[in-house]
Short mmCIF file of C-alpha atoms in Angstrom, two decimals:
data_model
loop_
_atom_site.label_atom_id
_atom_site.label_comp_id
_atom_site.label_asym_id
_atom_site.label_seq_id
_atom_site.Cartn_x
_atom_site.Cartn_y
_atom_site.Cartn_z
CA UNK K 255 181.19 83.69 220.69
CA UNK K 256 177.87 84.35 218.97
CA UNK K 257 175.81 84.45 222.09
CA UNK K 258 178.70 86.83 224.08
CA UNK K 259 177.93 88.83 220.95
CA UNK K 260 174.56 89.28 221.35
CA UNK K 261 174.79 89.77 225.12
CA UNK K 262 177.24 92.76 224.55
CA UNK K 263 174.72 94.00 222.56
CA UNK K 264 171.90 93.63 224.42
CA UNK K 265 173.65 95.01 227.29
CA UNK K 266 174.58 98.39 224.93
CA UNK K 267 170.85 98.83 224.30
CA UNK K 268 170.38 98.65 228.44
CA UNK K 269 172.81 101.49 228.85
CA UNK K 270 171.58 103.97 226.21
CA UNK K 271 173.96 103.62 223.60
CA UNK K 272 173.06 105.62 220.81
CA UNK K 273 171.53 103.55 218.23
CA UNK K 274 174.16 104.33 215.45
CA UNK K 275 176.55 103.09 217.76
CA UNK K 276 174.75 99.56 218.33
CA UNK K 277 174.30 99.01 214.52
CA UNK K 278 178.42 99.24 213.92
CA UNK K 279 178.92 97.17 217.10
CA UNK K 280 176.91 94.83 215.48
CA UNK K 281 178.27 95.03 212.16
CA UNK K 282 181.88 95.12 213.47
CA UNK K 283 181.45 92.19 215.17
CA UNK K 284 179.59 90.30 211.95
CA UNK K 285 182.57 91.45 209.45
CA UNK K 286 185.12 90.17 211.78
CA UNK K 287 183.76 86.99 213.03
CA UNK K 288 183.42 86.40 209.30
CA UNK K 289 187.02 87.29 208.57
CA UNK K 290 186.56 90.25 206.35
CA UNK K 291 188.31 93.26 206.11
CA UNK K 292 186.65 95.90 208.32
CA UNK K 293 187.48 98.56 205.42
CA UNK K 294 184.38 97.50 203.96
CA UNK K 295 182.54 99.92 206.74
CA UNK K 296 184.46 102.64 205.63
CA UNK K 297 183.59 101.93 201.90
CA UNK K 298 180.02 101.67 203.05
CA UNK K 299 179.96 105.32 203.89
CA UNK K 300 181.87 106.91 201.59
CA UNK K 301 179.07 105.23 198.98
CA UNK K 302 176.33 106.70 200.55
CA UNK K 303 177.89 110.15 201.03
CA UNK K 304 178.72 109.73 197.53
CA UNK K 305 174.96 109.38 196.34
CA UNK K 306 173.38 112.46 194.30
CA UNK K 307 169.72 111.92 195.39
CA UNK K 308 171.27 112.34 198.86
CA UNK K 309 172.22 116.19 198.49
CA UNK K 310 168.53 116.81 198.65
CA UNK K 311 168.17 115.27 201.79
CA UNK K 312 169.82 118.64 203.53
CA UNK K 313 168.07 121.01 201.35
CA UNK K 314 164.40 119.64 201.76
CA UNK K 315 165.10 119.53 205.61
CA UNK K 316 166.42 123.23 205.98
CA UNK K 317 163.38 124.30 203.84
CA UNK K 318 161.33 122.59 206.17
CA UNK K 319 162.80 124.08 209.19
CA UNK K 320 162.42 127.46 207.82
CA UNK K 321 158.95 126.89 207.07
CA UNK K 322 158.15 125.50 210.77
CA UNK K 323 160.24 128.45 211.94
CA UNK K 324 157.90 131.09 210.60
CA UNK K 325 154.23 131.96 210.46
CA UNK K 326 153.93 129.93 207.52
CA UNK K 327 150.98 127.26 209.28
CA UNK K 328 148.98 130.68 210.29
CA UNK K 329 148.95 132.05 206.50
CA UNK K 330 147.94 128.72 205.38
CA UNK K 331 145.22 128.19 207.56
CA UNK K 332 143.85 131.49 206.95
CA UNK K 333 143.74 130.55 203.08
CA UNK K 334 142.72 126.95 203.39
CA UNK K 335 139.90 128.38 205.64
CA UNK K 336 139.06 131.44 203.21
CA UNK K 337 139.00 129.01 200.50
CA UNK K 338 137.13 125.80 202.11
CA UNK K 339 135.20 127.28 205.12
CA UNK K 340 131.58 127.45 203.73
CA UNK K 341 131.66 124.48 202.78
CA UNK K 342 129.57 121.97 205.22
CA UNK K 343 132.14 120.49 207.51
CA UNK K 344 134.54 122.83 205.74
CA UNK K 345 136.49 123.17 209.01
CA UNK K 346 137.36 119.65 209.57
CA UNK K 347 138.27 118.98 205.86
CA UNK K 348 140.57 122.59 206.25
CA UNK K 349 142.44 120.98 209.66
CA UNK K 350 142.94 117.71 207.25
CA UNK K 351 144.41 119.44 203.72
CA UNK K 352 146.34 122.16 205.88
CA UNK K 353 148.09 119.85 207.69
CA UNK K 354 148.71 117.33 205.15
CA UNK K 355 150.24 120.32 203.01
CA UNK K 356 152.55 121.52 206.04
CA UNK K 357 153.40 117.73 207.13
CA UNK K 358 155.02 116.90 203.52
CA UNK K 359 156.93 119.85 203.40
CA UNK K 360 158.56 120.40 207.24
CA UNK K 361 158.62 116.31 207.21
CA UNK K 362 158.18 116.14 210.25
CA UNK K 363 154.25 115.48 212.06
CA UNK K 364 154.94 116.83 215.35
CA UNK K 365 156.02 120.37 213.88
CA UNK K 366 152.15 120.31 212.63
CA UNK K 367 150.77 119.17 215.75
CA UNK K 368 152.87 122.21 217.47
CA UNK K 369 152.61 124.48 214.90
CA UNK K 370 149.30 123.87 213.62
CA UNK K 371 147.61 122.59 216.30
CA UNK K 372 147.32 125.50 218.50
CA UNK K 373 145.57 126.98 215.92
CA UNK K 374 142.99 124.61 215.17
CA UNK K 375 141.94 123.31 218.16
CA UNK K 376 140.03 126.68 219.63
CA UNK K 377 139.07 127.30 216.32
CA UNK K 378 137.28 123.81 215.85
CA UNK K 379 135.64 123.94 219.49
CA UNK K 380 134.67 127.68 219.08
CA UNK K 381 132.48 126.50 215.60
CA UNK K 382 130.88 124.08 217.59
CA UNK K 383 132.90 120.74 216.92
CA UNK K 384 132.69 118.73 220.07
CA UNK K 385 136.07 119.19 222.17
CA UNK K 386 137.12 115.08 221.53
CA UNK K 387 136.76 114.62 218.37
CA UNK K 388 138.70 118.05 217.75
CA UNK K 389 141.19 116.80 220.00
CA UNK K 390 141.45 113.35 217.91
CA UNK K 391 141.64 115.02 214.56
CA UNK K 392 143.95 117.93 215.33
CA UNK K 393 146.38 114.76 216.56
CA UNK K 394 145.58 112.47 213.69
CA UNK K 395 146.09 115.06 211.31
CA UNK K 396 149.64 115.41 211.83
CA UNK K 397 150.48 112.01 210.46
CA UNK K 398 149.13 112.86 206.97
CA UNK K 399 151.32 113.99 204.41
CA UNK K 400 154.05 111.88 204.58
CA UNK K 401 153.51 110.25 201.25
CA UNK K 402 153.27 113.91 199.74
CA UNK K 403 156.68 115.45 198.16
CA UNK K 404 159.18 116.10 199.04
CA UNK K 405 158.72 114.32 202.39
CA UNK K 406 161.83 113.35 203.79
CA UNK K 407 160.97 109.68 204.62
CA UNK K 408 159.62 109.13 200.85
CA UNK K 409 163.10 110.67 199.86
CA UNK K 410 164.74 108.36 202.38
CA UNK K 411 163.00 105.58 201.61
CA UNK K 412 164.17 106.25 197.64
CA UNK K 413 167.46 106.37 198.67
CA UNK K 414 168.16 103.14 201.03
CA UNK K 415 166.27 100.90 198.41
CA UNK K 416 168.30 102.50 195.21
CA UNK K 417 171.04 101.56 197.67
CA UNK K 418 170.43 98.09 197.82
CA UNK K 419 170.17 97.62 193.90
CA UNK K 420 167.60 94.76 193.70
CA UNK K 421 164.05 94.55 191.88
CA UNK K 422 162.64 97.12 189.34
CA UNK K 423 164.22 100.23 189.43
CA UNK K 424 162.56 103.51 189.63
CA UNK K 425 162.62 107.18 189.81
CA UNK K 426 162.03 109.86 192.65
CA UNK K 427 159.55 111.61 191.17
CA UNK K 428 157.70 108.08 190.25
CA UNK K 429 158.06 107.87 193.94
CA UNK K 430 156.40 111.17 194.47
CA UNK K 431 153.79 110.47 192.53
CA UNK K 432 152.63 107.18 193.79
CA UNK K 433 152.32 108.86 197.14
CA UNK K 434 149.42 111.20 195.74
CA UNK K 435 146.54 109.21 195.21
CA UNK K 436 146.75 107.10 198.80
CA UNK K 437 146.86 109.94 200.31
CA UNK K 438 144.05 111.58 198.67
CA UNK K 439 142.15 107.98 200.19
CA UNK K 440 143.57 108.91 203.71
CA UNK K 441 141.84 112.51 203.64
CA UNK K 442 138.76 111.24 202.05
CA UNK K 443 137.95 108.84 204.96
CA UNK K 444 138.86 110.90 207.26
CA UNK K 445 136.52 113.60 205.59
CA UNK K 446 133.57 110.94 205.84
CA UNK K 447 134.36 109.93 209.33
CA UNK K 448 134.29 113.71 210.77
CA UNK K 449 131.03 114.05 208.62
CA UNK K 450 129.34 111.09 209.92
CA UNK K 451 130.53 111.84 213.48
CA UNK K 452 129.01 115.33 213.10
CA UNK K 453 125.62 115.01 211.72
CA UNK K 454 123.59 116.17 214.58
CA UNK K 455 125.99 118.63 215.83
CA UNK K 456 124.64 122.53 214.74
CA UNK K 457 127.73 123.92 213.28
CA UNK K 458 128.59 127.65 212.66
CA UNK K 459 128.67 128.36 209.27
CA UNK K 460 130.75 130.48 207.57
CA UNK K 461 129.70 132.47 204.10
CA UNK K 462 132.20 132.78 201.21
CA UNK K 463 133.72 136.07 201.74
CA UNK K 464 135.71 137.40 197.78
CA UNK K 465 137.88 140.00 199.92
CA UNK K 466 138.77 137.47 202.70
CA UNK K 467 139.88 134.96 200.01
CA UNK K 468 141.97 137.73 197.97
CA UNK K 469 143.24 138.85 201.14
CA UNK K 470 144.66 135.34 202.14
CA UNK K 471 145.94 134.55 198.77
CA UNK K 472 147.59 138.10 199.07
CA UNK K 473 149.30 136.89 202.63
CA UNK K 474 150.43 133.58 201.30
CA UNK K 475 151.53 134.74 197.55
CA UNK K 476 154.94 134.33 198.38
CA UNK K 477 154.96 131.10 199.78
CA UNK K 478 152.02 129.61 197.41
CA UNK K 479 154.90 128.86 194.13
CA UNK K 480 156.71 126.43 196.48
CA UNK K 481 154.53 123.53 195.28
CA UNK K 482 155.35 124.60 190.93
CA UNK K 483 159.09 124.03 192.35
CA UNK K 484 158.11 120.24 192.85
CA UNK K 485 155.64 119.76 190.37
CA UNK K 486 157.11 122.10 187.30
CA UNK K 487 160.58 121.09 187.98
CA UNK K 488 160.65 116.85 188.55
CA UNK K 489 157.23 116.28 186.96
CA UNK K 490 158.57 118.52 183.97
CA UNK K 491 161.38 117.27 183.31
CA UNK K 492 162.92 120.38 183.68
CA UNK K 493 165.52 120.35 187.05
CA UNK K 494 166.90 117.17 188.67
CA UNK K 495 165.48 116.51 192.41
CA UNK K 496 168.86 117.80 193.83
CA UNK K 497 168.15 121.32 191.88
CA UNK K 498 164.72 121.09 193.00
CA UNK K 499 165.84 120.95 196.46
CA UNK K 500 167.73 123.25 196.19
CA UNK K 501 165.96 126.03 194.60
CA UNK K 502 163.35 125.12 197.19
CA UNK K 503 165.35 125.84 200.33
CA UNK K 504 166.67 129.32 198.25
CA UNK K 505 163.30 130.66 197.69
CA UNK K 506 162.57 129.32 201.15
CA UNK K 507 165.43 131.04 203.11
CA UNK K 508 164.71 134.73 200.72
CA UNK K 509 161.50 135.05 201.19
CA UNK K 510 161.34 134.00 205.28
CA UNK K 511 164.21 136.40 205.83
CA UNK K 512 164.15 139.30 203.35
CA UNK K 513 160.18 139.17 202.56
CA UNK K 514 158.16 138.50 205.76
CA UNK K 515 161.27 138.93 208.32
CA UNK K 516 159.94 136.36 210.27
CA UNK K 517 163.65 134.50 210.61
CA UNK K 518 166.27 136.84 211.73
CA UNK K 519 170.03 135.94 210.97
CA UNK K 520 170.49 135.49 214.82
CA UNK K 521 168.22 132.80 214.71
CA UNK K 522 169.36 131.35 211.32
CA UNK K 523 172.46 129.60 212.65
CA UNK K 524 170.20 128.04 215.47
CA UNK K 525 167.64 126.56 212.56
CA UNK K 526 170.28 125.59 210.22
CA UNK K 527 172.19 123.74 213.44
CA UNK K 528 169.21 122.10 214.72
CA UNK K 529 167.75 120.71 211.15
CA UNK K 530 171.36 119.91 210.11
CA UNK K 531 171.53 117.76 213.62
CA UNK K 532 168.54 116.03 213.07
CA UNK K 533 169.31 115.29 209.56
CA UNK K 534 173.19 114.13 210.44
CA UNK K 535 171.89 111.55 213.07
CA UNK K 536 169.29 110.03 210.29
CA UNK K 537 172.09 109.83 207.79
CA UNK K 538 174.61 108.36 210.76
CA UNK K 539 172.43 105.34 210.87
CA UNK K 540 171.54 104.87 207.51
CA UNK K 541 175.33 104.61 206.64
CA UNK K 542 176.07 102.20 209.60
CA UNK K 543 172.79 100.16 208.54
CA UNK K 544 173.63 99.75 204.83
CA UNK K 545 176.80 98.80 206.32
CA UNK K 546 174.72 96.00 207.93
CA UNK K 547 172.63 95.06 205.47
CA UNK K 548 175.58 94.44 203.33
CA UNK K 549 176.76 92.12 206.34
CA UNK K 550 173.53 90.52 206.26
CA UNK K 551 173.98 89.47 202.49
CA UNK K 552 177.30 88.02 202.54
CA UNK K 553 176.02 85.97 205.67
CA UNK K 554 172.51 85.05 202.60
CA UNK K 555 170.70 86.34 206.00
CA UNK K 556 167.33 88.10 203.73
CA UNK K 557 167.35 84.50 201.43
CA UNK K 558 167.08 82.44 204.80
CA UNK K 559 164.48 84.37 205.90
CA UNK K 560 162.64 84.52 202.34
CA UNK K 561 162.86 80.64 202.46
CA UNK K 562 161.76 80.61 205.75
CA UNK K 563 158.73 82.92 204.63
CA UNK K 564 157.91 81.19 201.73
CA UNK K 565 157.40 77.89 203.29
CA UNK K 566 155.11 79.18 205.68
CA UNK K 567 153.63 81.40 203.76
CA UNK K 568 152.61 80.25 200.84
CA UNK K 569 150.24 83.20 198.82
CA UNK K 570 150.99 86.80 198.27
CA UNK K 571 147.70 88.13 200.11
CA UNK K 572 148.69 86.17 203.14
CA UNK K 573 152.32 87.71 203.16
CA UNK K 574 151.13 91.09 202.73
CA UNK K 575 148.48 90.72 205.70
CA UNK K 576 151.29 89.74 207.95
CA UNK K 577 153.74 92.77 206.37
CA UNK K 578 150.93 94.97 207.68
CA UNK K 579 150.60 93.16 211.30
CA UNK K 580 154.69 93.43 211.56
CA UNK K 581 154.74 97.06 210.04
CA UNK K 582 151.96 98.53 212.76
CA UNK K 583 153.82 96.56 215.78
CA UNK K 584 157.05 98.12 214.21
CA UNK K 585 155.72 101.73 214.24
CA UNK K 586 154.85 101.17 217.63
CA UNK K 587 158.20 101.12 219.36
CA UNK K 588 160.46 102.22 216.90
CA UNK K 589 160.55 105.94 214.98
CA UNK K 590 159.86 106.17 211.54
CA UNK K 591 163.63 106.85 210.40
CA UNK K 592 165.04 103.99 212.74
CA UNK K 593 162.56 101.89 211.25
CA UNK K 594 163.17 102.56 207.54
CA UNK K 595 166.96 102.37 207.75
CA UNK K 596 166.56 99.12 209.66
CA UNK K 597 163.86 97.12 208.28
CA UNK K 598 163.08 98.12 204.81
CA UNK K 599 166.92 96.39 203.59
CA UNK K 600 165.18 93.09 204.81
CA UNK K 601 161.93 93.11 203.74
CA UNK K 602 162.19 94.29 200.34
CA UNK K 603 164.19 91.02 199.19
CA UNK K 604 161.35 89.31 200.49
CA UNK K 605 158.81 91.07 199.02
CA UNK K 606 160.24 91.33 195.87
CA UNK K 607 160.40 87.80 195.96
CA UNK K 608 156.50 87.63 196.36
CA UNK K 609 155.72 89.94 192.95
CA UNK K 610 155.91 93.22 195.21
CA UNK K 611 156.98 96.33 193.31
CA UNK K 612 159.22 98.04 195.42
CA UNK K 613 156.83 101.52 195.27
CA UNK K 614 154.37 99.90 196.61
CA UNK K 615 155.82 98.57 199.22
CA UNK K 616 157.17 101.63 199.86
CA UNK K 617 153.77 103.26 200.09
CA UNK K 618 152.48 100.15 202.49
CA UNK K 619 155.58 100.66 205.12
CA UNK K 620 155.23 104.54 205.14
CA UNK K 621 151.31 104.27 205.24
CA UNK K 622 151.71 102.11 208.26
CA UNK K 623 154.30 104.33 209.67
CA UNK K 624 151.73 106.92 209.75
CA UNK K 625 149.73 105.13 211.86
CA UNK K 626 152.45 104.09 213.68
CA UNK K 627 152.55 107.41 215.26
CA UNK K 628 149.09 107.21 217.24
CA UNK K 629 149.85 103.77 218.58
CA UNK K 630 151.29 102.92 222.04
CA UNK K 631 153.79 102.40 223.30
CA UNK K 632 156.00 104.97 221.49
CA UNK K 633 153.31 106.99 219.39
CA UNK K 634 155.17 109.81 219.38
CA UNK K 635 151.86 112.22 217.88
CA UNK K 636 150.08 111.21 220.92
CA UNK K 637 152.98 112.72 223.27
CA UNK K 638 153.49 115.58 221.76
CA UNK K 639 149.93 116.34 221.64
CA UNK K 640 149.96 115.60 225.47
CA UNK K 641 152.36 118.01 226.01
CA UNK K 642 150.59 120.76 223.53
CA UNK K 643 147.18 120.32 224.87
CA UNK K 644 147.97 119.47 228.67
CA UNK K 645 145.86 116.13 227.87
CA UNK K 646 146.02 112.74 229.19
CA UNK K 647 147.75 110.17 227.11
CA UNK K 648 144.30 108.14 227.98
CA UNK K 649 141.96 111.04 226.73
CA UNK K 650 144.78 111.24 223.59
CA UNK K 651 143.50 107.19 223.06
CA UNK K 652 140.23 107.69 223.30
CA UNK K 653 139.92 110.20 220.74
CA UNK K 654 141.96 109.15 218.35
CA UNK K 655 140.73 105.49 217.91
CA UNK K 656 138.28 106.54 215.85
CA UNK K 657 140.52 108.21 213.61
CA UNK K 658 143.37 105.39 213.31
CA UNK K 659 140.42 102.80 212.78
CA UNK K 660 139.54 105.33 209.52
CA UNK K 661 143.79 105.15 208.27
CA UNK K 662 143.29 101.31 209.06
CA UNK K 663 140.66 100.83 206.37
CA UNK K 664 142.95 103.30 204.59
CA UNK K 665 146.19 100.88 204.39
CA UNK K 666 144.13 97.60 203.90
CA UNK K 667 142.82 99.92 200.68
CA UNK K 668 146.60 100.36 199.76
CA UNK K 669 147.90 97.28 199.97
CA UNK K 670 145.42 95.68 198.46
CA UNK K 671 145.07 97.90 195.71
CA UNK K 672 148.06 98.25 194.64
CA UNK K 673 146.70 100.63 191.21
CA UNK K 674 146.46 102.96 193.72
CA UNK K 675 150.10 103.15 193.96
CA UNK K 676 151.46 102.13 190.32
CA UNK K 677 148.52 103.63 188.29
CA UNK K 678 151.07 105.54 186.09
CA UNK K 679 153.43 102.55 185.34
CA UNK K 680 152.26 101.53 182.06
CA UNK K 681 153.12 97.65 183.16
CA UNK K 682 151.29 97.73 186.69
CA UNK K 683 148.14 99.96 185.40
CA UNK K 684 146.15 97.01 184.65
CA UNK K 685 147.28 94.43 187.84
#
């Protein structure tokens, strides 16, 4: 019966089922060849549509949309540019903090590499950057900032693990905040990499210009308070994360539509639609997986595979160099959502197990995820980037090794490290 299970599954997967569909097939078929009600599905869902931290889900997605929708990469550019652009190398340290900034709040790396990248390639070749290495940061670029708030795969990884109710708890904003230094690492490497790669190359150079930079500010003054609604209201104490959210995606939706006019109400059901789509399919599988997971626990299937761990594995450094092995293969062929509603239910048992604080591992499985999207065979960055640029996947390789070798050092930092992602719990600080 077992192995007809697994064949009917299999077989699913051949034909294209939708992936939400082959998670309740599978966890349909566990509940009832275990004799247990198949209620217990229905319960599943109604618990996670029940959860408060999930009504910011929506919010932070439609504010991202809006953001995407409208000319908000071009005024920040322009500032980040205004701002940064005498400095030496300003340029390539401007394509890395701009799109860090837009990835963590449209949560989503191929809206920068679409949005942002048209932008910044010409403008990177015209200053005399050589054409690859443009080509590799412009792509690489668009993976940073998902460990910034309010990214929706830090919210979403908050979420499933508060879910599953095991190890030390902790907060959203905690969350947030252990995102900030890593990626501060990611940036700086990258900085010294696009130096180093540069030092022979004559670059244009661009003086500090007052009215320019009052000018940009001027452009972007609307748009610049969105960070104060993240870091006044959570870090303050001031507004939950679900009034955060949704004072966000007010502002948001005001200003795009009655300030700069850049989103029209025709097109506002279309945005709404297609971020409400998106988000419906993420939170689809995520009810069917915890569904699973809680399958998975009845049948003591995470202990098994701790024991099994732990007798072949027998330190925590060795563990955490295979976690990082598994976690780059994973972000290889799967996308980062299927991924986290998947796989982080099993592994952070495990990892608990092995003195892991569940923020850090969080910050390790998004860090690889990030890298995850320059690797074949899925590597969804490098597509889209083929598509933007009319570039070979092979050129796409080429110049971005350099870049993923630079987030590689980046993760090892990370998990190794882990002050880098607990600093401000009192009872980590000093591990």
């Amino acid at each position: 019966m077992t192995l007809a299970f697994a064949i009917l599954l299999v077989l699913m997967l051949l034909l294209g089922a939708p992936l939400f569909a082959v998670i309740l097939a599978a966890t349909m078929l566990g509940f009832y060849s275990a004799e247990i009600d198949l209620t217990v599905i229905t319960a599943e869902l109604y618990r996670i549509a029940n959860t408060p931290l999930l009504v910011a889900l929506p919010l932070f997605t439609l504010a991202g949309y809006l953001l995407s929708e409208s000319n908000t990469s071009e005024r920040l550019l322009r500032l980040t540019r205004a701002l940064f652009g005498w400095m030496p190398f300003g340029l390539a340290v401007i394509s890395l903090l701009t799109c860090a900034a837009f990835t963590a709040f449209t949560g989503a790396s191929g809206v920068t590499i679409i949005a942002l990248g048209a932008l910044l390639l010409p403008v990177l070749v015209k200053e005399g950057y050589d054409a690859k290495f443009s080509l590799g940061l412009v792509t690489t670029s668009g993976s940073l900032g998902l460990l910034l708030p309010p990214s929706v795969p830090l919210i979403l990884y908050g979420v499933i693990v508060q879910q599953i109710n095991i190890g030390e708890k902790f907060t959203l904003p905690e969350l947030f905040m252990a995102g900030l230094l890593p990626t501060l690492l990611m940036i700086a490497l990258l900085s010294v990499w696009a130096l180093w790669a540069n030092r022979h190359v004559e670059l244009d150079k661009t003086e500090f210009n007052w009215a320019e930079a009052f000018a940009a500010i001027k452009a972007i003054a609307w748009e610049l308070p969105l960070p104060l609604f993240i870091v006044g209201g959570i870090f303050g104490g001031y507004l939950a994360i679900s009034e955060v959210a949704a004072a966000t995606a007010l502002y948001v939706l005001v200003v795009e539509m009655f300030v700069y006019r850049e989103i029209r109400f025709a097109n506002l059901t279309k945005v709404v639609t297609d971020a409400m789509q998106m988000l419906g399919g993420i939170l689809l599988i995520l009810g069917v997986s915890m569904a699973f997971t809680n399958y998975l626990i009845d049948a003591e299937v995470p202990m098994r595979l701790f024991d099994w761990v732990k007798a072949h594995i027998d330190s925590k450094i060795s563990f955490l160099l295979l976690l990082n092995l598994f976690l780059l293969v994973l972000g290889a062929i799967l996308d980062i959502f299927s991924a986290l509603v998947i796989v982080v239910p099993l592994i952070v048992p495990i990892a608990i197990g092995y003195g892991i604080h569940p923020i850090h591992l969080g910050i390790i499985f998004l860090a690889n995820m990030q890298i995850g999207y320059l690797t074949p065979p899925v590597g969804m960055n490098l597509f889209i980037a083929s598509y933007r640029f009319n570039k070979s996947i092979t050129e796409l390789y080429k110049a971005t090794l350099p870049f993923m070798l630079m987030l590689l050092l980046a993760v090892f930092i990370i998990t190794y490290v882990p002050w880098l992602s607990t600093w401000f719990l009192p009872q980590l600080a000093s591990q």
